[in-house]
Coordinates of C-alpha atoms in Angstrom, one line a residue:
X1 CA 63.4 -46.3 -38.4
X2 CA 66.7 -44.6 -38.2
X3 CA 69.3 -46.1 -36.0
X4 CA 69.8 -44.2 -32.5
X5 CA 73.1 -42.7 -31.7
X6 CA 73.2 -45.6 -28.8
X7 CA 72.6 -48.6 -31.4
X8 CA 76.1 -46.9 -33.4
X9 CA 77.7 -47.0 -29.9
X10 CA 76.6 -50.5 -29.5
X11 CA 77.5 -52.1 -32.7
X12 CA 80.9 -50.6 -32.1
X13 CA 80.9 -52.5 -28.5
X14 CA 80.0 -55.6 -30.5
X15 CA 83.0 -55.3 -32.7
X16 CA 85.2 -54.9 -29.6
X17 CA 83.8 -58.0 -28.1
X18 CA 84.6 -59.6 -31.5
X19 CA 88.1 -58.3 -31.5
X20 CA 88.4 -59.6 -27.9
X21 CA 87.4 -62.9 -28.7
X22 CA 90.1 -63.2 -31.5
X23 CA 92.7 -62.2 -29.3
X24 CA 91.9 -65.3 -27.0
X25 CA 90.9 -67.6 -29.5
X26 CA 94.1 -69.5 -29.1
X27 CA 93.3 -70.2 -25.2
X28 CA 90.0 -71.4 -25.5
X29 CA 89.4 -75.2 -26.1
X30 CA 86.8 -76.3 -28.8
X31 CA 84.8 -77.5 -26.4
X32 CA 84.3 -74.0 -24.7
X33 CA 83.8 -72.0 -27.6
X34 CA 80.1 -72.4 -27.9
X35 CA 80.1 -71.4 -24.1
X36 CA 82.4 -68.3 -24.5
X37 CA 80.3 -67.3 -28.0
X38 CA 76.8 -67.6 -25.9
X39 CA 78.0 -65.3 -23.2
X40 CA 79.4 -62.9 -25.4
X41 CA 76.1 -62.7 -27.6
X42 CA 74.3 -62.5 -24.0
X43 CA 76.3 -59.4 -23.1
X44 CA 75.5 -57.7 -26.2
X45 CA 71.8 -58.4 -25.7
X46 CA 71.8 -56.9 -22.1
X47 CA 73.8 -54.2 -23.3
X48 CA 71.1 -53.3 -26.2
X49 CA 68.5 -53.6 -23.8
X50 CA 69.9 -51.3 -21.2
X51 CA 71.6 -48.9 -23.4
X52 CA 68.8 -48.6 -26.1
X53 CA 65.3 -49.3 -24.6
X54 CA 63.3 -47.1 -26.7
X55 CA 64.6 -49.1 -30.0
X56 CA 64.4 -52.5 -28.1
X57 CA 60.9 -52.0 -26.9
X58 CA 59.5 -50.6 -30.3
X59 CA 60.8 -53.6 -32.0
X60 CA 60.2 -56.2 -29.5
X61 CA 57.6 -54.8 -27.4
X62 CA 54.4 -55.8 -29.6
X63 CA 55.7 -59.7 -29.5
X64 CA 55.9 -59.7 -25.6
X65 CA 53.4 -62.5 -23.8
X66 CA 52.1 -60.6 -21.2
X67 CA 50.0 -57.2 -21.6
X68 CA 51.8 -56.0 -18.0
X69 CA 55.1 -56.2 -19.5
X70 CA 54.0 -54.1 -22.9
X71 CA 52.3 -51.5 -20.6
X72 CA 55.7 -51.5 -18.5
X73 CA 57.6 -51.1 -21.7
X74 CA 55.4 -48.5 -23.1
X75 CA 55.3 -46.5 -19.7
X76 CA 59.3 -46.8 -19.4
X77 CA 59.9 -44.9 -23.1
X78 CA 57.1 -42.0 -22.0
X79 CA 59.1 -41.5 -18.9
X80 CA 62.4 -41.5 -20.8
X81 CA 61.0 -39.3 -23.8
X82 CA 59.8 -36.8 -20.9
X83 CA 63.4 -36.8 -19.5
X84 CA 64.8 -35.8 -22.8
X85 CA 62.2 -32.7 -23.3
X86 CA 63.2 -31.8 -19.6
X87 CA 66.9 -32.3 -20.3
X88 CA 66.2 -30.1 -23.6
X89 CA 64.5 -27.1 -21.9
X90 CA 67.1 -27.0 -19.6
X91 CA 69.6 -26.9 -21.7
X92 CA 67.9 -24.0 -23.8
X93 CA 67.2 -22.3 -21.0
X94 CA 70.9 -22.5 -19.3
X95 CA 71.9 -21.3 -22.8
X96 CA 69.7 -18.2 -22.5
X97 CA 70.9 -17.6 -18.9
X98 CA 74.6 -17.7 -20.1
X99 CA 73.9 -15.4 -22.9
X100 CA 72.5 -12.9 -20.7
X101 CA 74.9 -13.1 -18.3
X102 CA 77.9 -13.3 -20.2
X103 CA 76.7 -10.2 -22.4
X104 CA 78.6 -7.4 -20.9
X105 CA 81.8 -9.5 -20.6
X106 CA 81.7 -10.5 -24.6
X107 CA 84.2 -7.7 -25.4
X108 CA 86.7 -9.3 -22.6
X109 CA 86.0 -12.8 -24.2
X110 CA 86.6 -11.6 -27.6
X111 CA 83.7 -13.8 -29.2
X112 CA 80.3 -13.7 -29.4
X113 CA 79.3 -17.1 -29.2
X114 CA 77.2 -17.7 -25.6
X115 CA 78.8 -21.4 -25.8
X116 CA 82.2 -20.3 -26.4
X117 CA 82.0 -17.3 -24.1
X118 CA 80.7 -19.6 -20.9
X119 CA 84.1 -22.0 -21.8
X120 CA 86.2 -18.9 -22.2
X121 CA 85.0 -17.4 -18.8
X122 CA 85.3 -20.8 -17.1
X123 CA 89.0 -20.9 -18.6
X124 CA 89.8 -17.3 -17.0
X125 CA 88.2 -17.9 -13.8
X126 CA 90.3 -21.2 -13.7
X127 CA 93.5 -18.9 -14.2
X128 CA 92.4 -16.1 -12.0
X129 CA 91.3 -18.1 -9.3
X130 CA 93.7 -20.8 -9.0
X131 CA 95.8 -21.1 -5.6
X132 CA 99.1 -21.9 -7.4
X133 CA 101.2 -21.6 -4.4
X134 CA 99.2 -24.5 -2.9
X135 CA 98.5 -26.7 -6.3
X136 CA 102.1 -26.7 -7.9
X137 CA 103.7 -28.1 -4.4
X138 CA 100.7 -30.7 -4.6
X139 CA 101.5 -31.9 -7.7
X140 CA 105.1 -31.9 -6.9
X141 CA 104.3 -34.4 -4.2
X142 CA 101.9 -36.3 -6.0
X143 CA 104.5 -36.9 -8.7
X144 CA 106.6 -38.8 -5.9
X145 CA 103.0 -40.8 -5.0
X146 CA 102.7 -41.8 -8.8
X147 CA 106.3 -43.0 -8.9
X148 CA 105.9 -45.5 -5.9
X149 CA 102.5 -46.8 -7.3
X150 CA 104.3 -47.8 -10.2
X151 CA 107.3 -49.2 -8.9
X152 CA 105.8 -50.9 -5.9
X153 CA 103.9 -54.0 -8.3
X154 CA 107.2 -54.6 -10.1
X155 CA 109.1 -55.2 -6.4
X156 CA 105.9 -57.4 -5.5
X157 CA 106.1 -59.0 -8.8
X158 CA 109.7 -59.9 -8.2
X159 CA 109.0 -61.2 -4.8
X160 CA 106.4 -63.4 -6.2
X161 CA 108.4 -64.8 -8.5
X162 CA 111.8 -65.1 -6.1
X163 CA 109.7 -67.1 -3.5
X164 CA 108.3 -69.9 -5.6
X165 CA 111.6 -70.5 -7.2
X166 CA 113.2 -74.0 -5.5
X167 CA 116.0 -72.6 -3.9
X168 CA 114.4 -69.5 -2.4
X169 CA 115.4 -68.2 1.0
X170 CA 113.9 -65.8 3.2
X171 CA 117.4 -63.6 3.0
X172 CA 117.5 -64.2 -1.2
X173 CA 113.9 -64.2 -1.9
X174 CA 112.1 -62.2 0.5
X175 CA 113.7 -59.4 2.9
X176 CA 115.3 -57.4 0.1
X177 CA 112.0 -56.8 -1.6
X178 CA 110.4 -56.6 2.1
X179 CA 112.4 -54.0 2.8
X180 CA 111.9 -52.0 -0.4
X181 CA 108.4 -52.2 0.1
X182 CA 108.6 -51.1 3.8
X183 CA 110.4 -47.9 2.4
X184 CA 108.1 -47.4 0.0
X185 CA 105.2 -47.2 2.4
X186 CA 106.9 -44.6 4.5
X187 CA 107.7 -42.4 1.6
X188 CA 104.4 -42.8 0.4
X189 CA 102.6 -41.7 3.4
X190 CA 105.1 -38.7 3.5
X191 CA 104.4 -37.8 0.4
X192 CA 100.7 -38.4 0.5
X193 CA 100.2 -36.2 3.9
X194 CA 102.1 -33.5 2.2
X195 CA 100.0 -33.6 -1.2
X196 CA 97.0 -33.3 0.4
X197 CA 98.1 -30.9 3.3
X198 CA 98.8 -28.4 0.1
X199 CA 95.5 -29.6 -1.7
X200 CA 93.0 -28.9 1.2
X201 CA 95.1 -25.9 1.9
X202 CA 94.2 -24.4 -1.6
X203 CA 90.5 -25.5 -1.2
X204 CA 90.3 -23.4 1.9
X205 CA 91.8 -20.7 0.7
X206 CA 89.7 -20.6 -2.7
X207 CA 86.6 -20.9 -0.8
X208 CA 87.4 -18.0 1.4
X209 CA 88.6 -15.5 -0.9
X210 CA 85.8 -16.3 -3.5
X211 CA 83.1 -16.1 -1.3
X212 CA 84.3 -12.8 -0.1
X213 CA 84.5 -11.5 -3.4
X214 CA 81.0 -13.1 -4.1
X215 CA 79.5 -11.7 -1.0
X216 CA 80.6 -8.2 -1.6
X217 CA 78.9 -8.3 -5.2
X218 CA 75.7 -9.5 -3.9
X219 CA 75.4 -6.7 -1.2
X220 CA 75.9 -4.4 -4.1
X221 CA 72.8 -5.2 -6.3
X222 CA 69.4 -3.9 -6.4
X223 CA 66.7 -5.5 -4.5
X224 CA 64.1 -6.6 -7.3
X225 CA 67.3 -8.6 -8.6
X226 CA 67.7 -10.1 -4.9
X227 CA 64.0 -10.6 -4.9
X228 CA 63.7 -13.1 -7.9
X229 CA 62.2 -16.5 -7.4
X230 CA 65.2 -18.5 -8.4
X231 CA 66.9 -17.1 -5.0
X232 CA 64.1 -18.3 -3.0
X233 CA 66.4 -21.3 -1.9
X234 CA 68.6 -18.5 -0.2
X235 CA 71.5 -16.5 -1.4
X236 CA 73.5 -17.7 1.2
X237 CA 72.8 -21.2 0.2
X238 CA 73.8 -20.2 -3.7
X239 CA 76.8 -18.5 -2.8
X240 CA 78.2 -21.5 -0.8
X241 CA 76.9 -24.1 -3.3
X242 CA 78.3 -22.3 -6.2
X243 CA 81.8 -21.6 -5.0
X244 CA 82.0 -25.4 -3.9
X245 CA 81.2 -26.6 -7.5
X246 CA 83.7 -23.9 -9.0
X247 CA 86.5 -24.9 -6.5
X248 CA 86.3 -28.7 -7.8
X249 CA 87.4 -27.2 -11.4
X250 CA 89.5 -24.4 -10.5
X251 CA 92.1 -26.1 -7.8
X252 CA 91.8 -29.7 -9.1
X253 CA 91.9 -29.1 -13.2
X254 CA 95.4 -28.7 -13.3
X255 CA 96.7 -32.0 -11.1
X256 CA 93.7 -34.0 -12.7
X257 CA 94.9 -33.5 -16.1
X258 CA 98.6 -33.7 -15.2
X259 CA 98.0 -37.0 -13.2
X260 CA 95.4 -38.2 -15.3
X261 CA 97.5 -38.1 -18.5
X262 CA 100.5 -39.4 -16.4
X263 CA 98.4 -42.5 -15.6
X264 CA 97.5 -43.1 -19.3
X265 CA 100.7 -42.7 -20.8
X266 CA 102.6 -44.4 -18.3
X267 CA 100.2 -47.4 -17.8
X268 CA 100.4 -48.0 -21.3
X269 CA 104.3 -47.8 -21.4
X270 CA 104.5 -50.2 -18.2
X271 CA 101.9 -52.6 -19.7
X272 CA 103.9 -53.2 -22.9
X273 CA 107.4 -53.6 -20.9
X274 CA 105.5 -56.8 -19.0
X275 CA 103.3 -58.4 -21.8
X276 CA 102.7 -56.7 -25.2
X277 CA 99.8 -59.4 -25.8
X278 CA 98.2 -58.7 -22.4
X279 CA 98.9 -54.9 -22.8
X280 CA 96.8 -54.9 -26.4
X281 CA 94.0 -56.6 -24.5
X282 CA 94.0 -54.6 -21.4
X283 CA 94.0 -51.4 -23.6
X284 CA 90.9 -52.6 -25.5
X285 CA 88.9 -53.7 -22.6
X286 CA 89.5 -50.5 -20.9
X287 CA 89.9 -47.1 -22.7
X288 CA 87.2 -47.3 -25.8
X289 CA 84.6 -49.3 -23.5
X290 CA 84.9 -47.2 -20.5
X291 CA 84.3 -43.9 -22.9
X292 CA 81.5 -45.6 -24.5
X293 CA 79.9 -46.9 -21.7
X294 CA 80.2 -43.8 -19.4
X295 CA 78.7 -41.6 -22.4
X296 CA 75.6 -44.0 -22.9
X297 CA 75.0 -44.4 -19.2
X298 CA 75.5 -40.7 -18.3
X299 CA 73.0 -39.4 -20.9
X300 CA 70.1 -41.4 -19.9
X301 CA 70.8 -40.8 -16.1
X302 CA 70.8 -37.3 -16.6
X303 CA 67.5 -37.7 -17.9
X304 CA 66.4 -39.7 -15.0
X305 CA 67.6 -37.5 -12.8
X306 CA 65.3 -34.6 -14.2
X307 CA 62.7 -36.6 -14.0
X308 CA 63.0 -37.4 -10.5
X309 CA 63.4 -33.7 -9.7
X310 CA 60.5 -33.1 -11.5
X311 CA 58.4 -35.9 -10.0
X312 CA 59.9 -35.7 -6.4
X313 CA 59.7 -31.9 -6.5
X314 CA 56.1 -31.4 -6.7
X315 CA 55.5 -33.1 -3.5
X316 CA 58.3 -31.7 -1.7
X317 CA 57.1 -28.2 -2.6
X318 CA 53.9 -29.0 -1.3
X319 CA 55.1 -30.0 1.9
X320 CA 57.2 -26.8 2.1
X321 CA 54.1 -25.0 1.4
X322 CA 52.3 -26.7 4.4
X323 CA 54.5 -27.3 7.3
X324 CA 54.7 -23.8 8.6
X325 CA 52.7 -23.2 11.7
X326 CA 50.3 -20.5 10.2
X327 CA 49.2 -23.1 7.6
X328 CA 48.8 -25.7 10.2
X329 CA 46.5 -23.5 12.5
X330 CA 44.7 -22.8 9.1
X331 CA 43.9 -26.3 8.5
X332 CA 43.4 -27.3 12.3
X333 CA 41.0 -24.5 12.3
X334 CA 38.7 -25.7 9.0
X335 CA 39.5 -29.6 9.7
X336 CA 40.9 -29.7 6.4
X337 CA 44.2 -32.0 7.4
X338 CA 42.8 -34.9 5.5
X339 CA 42.4 -33.4 2.5
X340 CA 45.8 -32.1 2.3
X341 CA 46.9 -35.8 3.3
X342 CA 45.3 -37.1 0.5
X343 CA 46.7 -34.6 -2.0
X344 CA 50.1 -34.7 -0.7
X345 CA 49.3 -39.1 -0.9
X346 CA 48.5 -38.2 -4.6
X347 CA 51.9 -36.7 -5.3
X348 CA 53.9 -39.3 -3.7
X349 CA 52.1 -41.9 -5.8
X350 CA 52.9 -40.2 -8.9
X351 CA 56.8 -40.5 -8.1
X352 CA 56.0 -44.0 -7.2
X353 CA 54.4 -44.5 -10.5
X354 CA 57.4 -42.9 -12.1
X355 CA 59.7 -45.0 -10.1
X356 CA 58.4 -48.5 -10.9
X357 CA 58.6 -47.8 -14.4
X358 CA 62.3 -46.4 -14.3
X359 CA 64.2 -47.6 -11.7
X360 CA 65.3 -50.8 -12.6
X361 CA 66.6 -49.3 -15.5
X362 CA 68.5 -46.9 -13.6
X363 CA 69.6 -49.5 -11.5
X364 CA 71.1 -51.1 -14.3
X365 CA 72.8 -48.1 -15.6
X366 CA 74.5 -47.5 -12.5
X367 CA 75.8 -51.2 -12.4
X368 CA 76.9 -51.3 -16.0
X369 CA 80.6 -50.3 -15.2
X370 CA 80.7 -52.7 -12.5
X371 CA 79.4 -55.4 -14.8
X372 CA 81.7 -54.5 -17.5
X373 CA 84.7 -54.4 -15.1
X374 CA 84.0 -58.0 -13.5
X375 CA 83.7 -59.3 -17.1
X376 CA 87.2 -57.7 -17.9
X377 CA 88.6 -59.3 -14.8
X378 CA 87.4 -63.0 -15.7
X379 CA 88.8 -62.3 -19.3
X380 CA 91.7 -61.1 -18.3
X381 CA 92.3 -63.8 -15.6
X382 CA 91.7 -66.4 -17.5
X383 CA 93.9 -65.3 -20.5
X384 CA 96.9 -64.5 -18.0
X385 CA 96.7 -67.9 -16.4
X386 CA 96.8 -69.4 -19.6
X387 CA 99.9 -67.5 -20.7
X388 CA 101.3 -68.6 -17.1
X389 CA 100.5 -72.2 -17.8
X390 CA 102.5 -72.0 -21.1
X391 CA 105.3 -70.3 -19.9
X392 CA 104.7 -67.4 -21.6
X393 CA 104.2 -65.2 -18.3
X394 CA 105.1 -65.3 -14.6
X395 CA 103.0 -65.2 -11.6
X396 CA 105.0 -61.8 -10.9
X397 CA 104.7 -60.4 -14.3
X398 CA 101.2 -61.4 -14.2
X399 CA 100.5 -59.5 -11.1
X400 CA 102.5 -56.3 -12.6
X401 CA 100.4 -56.2 -15.4
X402 CA 97.2 -56.2 -13.3
X403 CA 98.3 -53.5 -11.0
X404 CA 99.4 -51.3 -13.9
X405 CA 96.3 -51.9 -15.7
X406 CA 94.4 -50.4 -12.7
X407 CA 97.0 -47.2 -13.0
X408 CA 95.6 -47.3 -16.5
X409 CA 92.3 -47.8 -16.1
X410 CA 92.5 -45.0 -13.2
X411 CA 93.9 -42.5 -15.6
X412 CA 91.4 -42.9 -18.0
X413 CA 88.6 -42.4 -15.8
X414 CA 90.0 -39.6 -14.1
X415 CA 90.2 -37.7 -17.5
X416 CA 86.6 -38.7 -18.6
X417 CA 85.6 -37.3 -15.2
X418 CA 87.1 -34.2 -15.6
X419 CA 85.8 -33.9 -19.0
X420 CA 82.2 -34.5 -17.7
X421 CA 82.8 -31.9 -14.9
X422 CA 84.0 -29.3 -16.8
X423 CA 81.0 -29.7 -19.4
X424 CA 78.6 -30.1 -16.6
X425 CA 80.1 -27.0 -14.9
X426 CA 80.2 -25.2 -18.4
X427 CA 76.1 -25.5 -18.5
X428 CA 75.6 -24.6 -14.7
X429 CA 78.2 -21.8 -14.4
X430 CA 76.1 -18.9 -15.2
X431 CA 74.8 -18.9 -11.7
X432 CA 78.3 -18.7 -10.1
X433 CA 79.3 -15.9 -12.6
X434 CA 76.5 -14.1 -12.1
X435 CA 76.4 -13.9 -8.7
X436 CA 80.7 -13.2 -8.6
X437 CA 80.6 -10.5 -11.8
X438 CA 77.1 -9.2 -12.3
X439 CA 76.8 -5.3 -12.4
X440 CA 74.1 -4.0 -10.8
X441 CA 71.4 -2.1 -12.4
X442 CA 71.4 0.9 -10.0
X443 CA 74.3 3.0 -10.7
X444 CA 76.8 2.2 -8.0
X445 CA 79.3 4.4 -6.5
X446 CA 80.1 6.8 -9.5
X447 CA 81.9 3.7 -11.2
X448 CA 79.8 4.1 -14.3
X449 CA 80.7 7.7 -15.3
X450 CA 81.0 10.9 -13.9
X451 CA 78.4 11.1 -11.3
X452 CA 77.0 14.5 -9.8
X453 CA 77.4 15.3 -6.2
X454 CA 75.4 18.1 -4.8
X455 CA 77.0 20.8 -3.1
X456 CA 74.2 21.9 -0.3
X457 CA 72.5 19.2 0.7
X458 CA 70.4 21.1 3.1
X459 CA 68.7 23.4 0.3
X460 CA 67.6 20.9 -1.8
X461 CA 63.9 20.2 -3.2
X462 CA 62.8 16.8 -4.1
X463 CA 60.1 16.3 -6.7
X464 CA 58.2 12.8 -7.8
X465 CA 57.1 13.7 -11.4
X466 CA 54.3 11.3 -12.8
X467 CA 56.2 8.3 -10.7
X468 CA 54.8 4.7 -11.3
X469 CA 56.5 1.7 -9.9
X470 CA 55.6 -2.0 -9.9
X471 CA 58.0 -4.9 -8.4
X472 CA 59.7 -7.5 -10.8
X473 CA 58.2 -10.2 -9.1
X474 CA 54.6 -8.8 -10.3
X475 CA 55.0 -6.5 -13.0
X476 CA 51.3 -6.2 -13.7
X477 CA 50.2 -4.7 -10.5
X478 CA 51.4 -1.2 -10.0
X479 CA 52.3 -0.2 -6.5
X480 CA 52.2 3.4 -7.3
X481 CA 50.5 5.1 -10.4
X482 CA 51.3 8.7 -11.6
X483 CA 52.7 10.2 -8.1
X484 CA 53.2 14.0 -8.3
X485 CA 55.3 15.3 -5.1
X486 CA 57.2 18.2 -4.6
X487 CA 59.1 18.5 -1.4
X488 CA 60.6 21.8 -0.5
X489 CA 63.9 22.4 1.9
X490 CA 63.3 23.0 5.4
X491 CA 59.8 21.2 5.5
X492 CA 58.4 18.5 7.2
X493 CA 56.0 16.6 5.2
X494 CA 54.1 13.5 6.4
X495 CA 53.0 10.5 4.3
X496 CA 49.6 8.9 5.6
X497 CA 47.7 5.9 4.1
X498 CA 46.6 2.9 4.9
X499 CA 48.6 -0.2 4.9
X500 CA 49.7 -1.1 1.2
X501 CA 49.2 2.5 0.1
X502 CA 52.9 2.8 -1.0
X503 CA 54.5 4.6 1.7
X504 CA 57.4 2.4 2.0
X505 CA 58.0 1.9 -1.6
X506 CA 58.4 5.6 -2.1
X507 CA 60.8 5.5 0.6
X508 CA 62.8 3.0 -1.0
X509 CA 62.6 4.7 -4.7
X510 CA 63.8 8.0 -2.8
X511 CA 67.1 6.0 -1.6
X512 CA 67.2 4.2 -5.1
X513 CA 66.8 0.5 -4.0
X514 CA 64.7 0.5 -6.9
X515 CA 64.1 2.6 -9.9
X516 CA 60.4 4.0 -11.1
X517 CA 58.9 1.9 -14.2
X518 CA 57.8 5.3 -15.2
X519 CA 58.6 8.7 -14.5
X520 CA 61.4 10.4 -12.8
X521 CA 62.6 11.7 -9.3
X522 CA 64.8 14.7 -9.0
X523 CA 66.7 16.6 -6.8
X524 CA 67.0 20.1 -7.2
X525 CA 65.7 19.5 -10.5
X526 CA 68.5 16.7 -11.3
X527 CA 67.4 13.0 -11.8
X528 CA 68.5 11.0 -8.8
X529 CA 69.8 8.4 -11.6
X530 CA 72.7 10.9 -12.3
X531 CA 73.6 11.4 -8.5
X532 CA 76.2 9.2 -7.1
X533 CA 74.3 6.4 -4.9
X534 CA 76.8 6.3 -2.2
X535 CA 76.3 9.9 -1.5
X536 CA 72.6 10.0 -2.2
X537 CA 72.1 7.1 0.7
X538 CA 74.3 8.6 2.8
X539 CA 72.1 11.7 3.1
X540 CA 68.8 9.8 3.6
X541 CA 68.1 8.3 6.9
X542 CA 65.0 5.8 7.0
X543 CA 63.8 3.6 10.0
X544 CA 61.5 0.7 8.8
X545 CA 58.9 -0.7 11.0
X546 CA 60.8 -4.0 10.8
X547 CA 64.6 -4.0 11.9
X548 CA 66.6 -6.9 11.1
X549 CA 70.4 -6.8 12.3
X550 CA 73.2 -8.8 11.5
X551 CA 72.7 -11.4 14.6
X552 CA 76.3 -12.8 14.5
X553 CA 77.7 -9.1 14.7
X554 CA 78.2 -7.1 18.0
X555 CA 76.2 -4.1 19.2
X556 CA 79.3 -2.4 18.5
X557 CA 79.7 -3.7 14.9
X558 CA 75.9 -2.9 14.3
X559 CA 76.1 0.7 15.4
X560 CA 79.0 1.4 13.6
X561 CA 77.9 0.0 10.2
X562 CA 76.0 3.7 10.0
X563 CA 79.6 5.4 10.0
X564 CA 81.4 6.5 6.6
X565 CA 84.2 4.5 5.4
X566 CA 86.5 7.8 6.2
X567 CA 85.4 7.7 9.9
X568 CA 86.3 4.2 10.2
X569 CA 89.3 5.1 8.9
X570 CA 90.1 7.2 11.9
X571 CA 91.0 4.4 14.5
X572 CA 89.0 2.4 16.7
X573 CA 88.9 5.0 19.9
X574 CA 87.4 7.2 17.6
X575 CA 85.0 4.9 16.0
X576 CA 83.9 4.0 19.9
X577 CA 83.8 7.5 21.0
X578 CA 80.7 8.0 18.0
X579 CA 79.1 4.6 18.4
X580 CA 78.9 5.5 22.5
X581 CA 77.3 9.1 21.2
X582 CA 74.8 7.5 19.2
X583 CA 74.1 4.8 21.6
X584 CA 73.2 7.8 24.2
X585 CA 71.2 10.0 21.8
X586 CA 69.3 6.7 21.1
X587 CA 68.9 6.3 25.1
X588 CA 70.6 3.0 25.0
X589 CA 73.9 3.5 26.3
X590 CA 72.7 2.6 29.8
X591 CA 70.6 -0.5 28.8
X592 CA 73.8 -1.8 27.2
X593 CA 76.2 -1.3 30.0
X594 CA 73.8 -2.5 32.6
X595 CA 71.6 -5.4 30.7
X596 CA 74.2 -6.4 28.4
X597 CA 76.7 -9.3 29.2
X598 CA 79.7 -8.2 27.6
X599 CA 78.6 -4.2 27.0
X600 CA 79.1 -3.2 23.4
X601 CA 80.9 -6.2 22.6
X602 CA 77.4 -8.6 22.8
X603 CA 76.3 -10.6 20.0
X604 CA 73.0 -9.0 19.1
X605 CA 71.7 -12.9 19.1
X606 CA 72.5 -12.9 23.0
X607 CA 70.0 -10.2 23.0
X608 CA 66.3 -11.3 24.1

């Protein structure tokens, strides 16, 4: 059996343990060598079981004494392998989506690789959307915060060393350092407040600008795209979720890169000035092991998250499909509630079965970092105090060392987290870019070439030539098939038919909410695909049987939606006159004035 990638990482970690033992061997009494060595062996075995259970159970599984243990091991491996398949499928689907989404952007990106295009688009978006006027002041304030973070441990360490001196007094060993600490606290509070003010200002402005741009692009998309199943969770939810995720990279990339690098470099530099041997041990215990552990745990936690979504998702989807008034009424009418409950219980039992085989290792993976930090603390505490007892360091220098090591650890984790977040967003950012930059397949407002604008719309004939149509959600079912229809100017024509006969579909095709799957629609012998969509829709008026108005807009705003941009630009008084005129024609003016609390300024949601 070939060694897995995890086993190579485990071998590296074993070598790191051996190196740490070599560093501290001078401080271990002969009577404790066996204990310390056994502890290290236990840690290595624990990591092997946690990091690569497949190899462990494959080798050790047949020797386990109880059948229940062997069964648990086999189920755990099967679930993990299922998780690997789900991750691979998700990655393949994401690559395909990114390739399709970025196909039209490839010229701007300057490359044909779908992965490279995704990264390039991500980088371009960061530069385009970053709120520099707020991010830069936040970084400047953060530099002051970091400077104080490195100076405070030095002052505290000097205070510790001073107060343990035989001739120490409050005036010489305490107050000089205490005054400096109080000053640091005040300045630090001011700088942190300034930093966070600009940080959140950048966050809110990015959200406002990006969501406005995304809303404008979504509203221009063809209805077939908006009806796709992947948008079933709600376009508003998608817009908010995707802009929030992108914000974490756009406005935080520069500060995180800068301060992570500063913490890493400055931490190593500060440690070397305190105690070189302790510094070397701290770096060995920190940076390589953190990177390896994070890589090991994150890969399998992603698999488990996919398993969780699959297992719990089945139960959640069933609950969503059941818990509506219509379905509940149907179930009660047929006394079938117990059947549905049993089916739901089966789905939940499948989820519990998944948890029983995987939850313990998930918990261990989540706590591996915690365990590693605990072992590191014990080792460094023992070695540090040993050097203090041998006169090679002071209590103050040891305290300074631990504080600077924490800053080094913070820098390492910040850079690793930023990289992981970037890679995660890279694999899923296609949704953001699609909603933000996708070009509608329905030619929109003459942006794709010179569109035709008919001069005399009152003398136009309209013809449907062998038109067939099917919605993308169900492409095998034709709503219209081979329709031929000629509408002459100045004639009134009524389309009469049963429910589902295609009357509404024809009206939507005429307004180009959709395009026919076969055949053509012509206005004065010109295919309407060549006619400016904005002109076409402005000359067609349609009243659907189901009217849905934007509830957060007022009556005035809703009526004025029907006005052209040129009319709106003539001023609010002109717009109000036209709105009142339209309301009077619809015999709604008196109702609005007499029955609505705020007249034309009444929000739609307040009208019963």
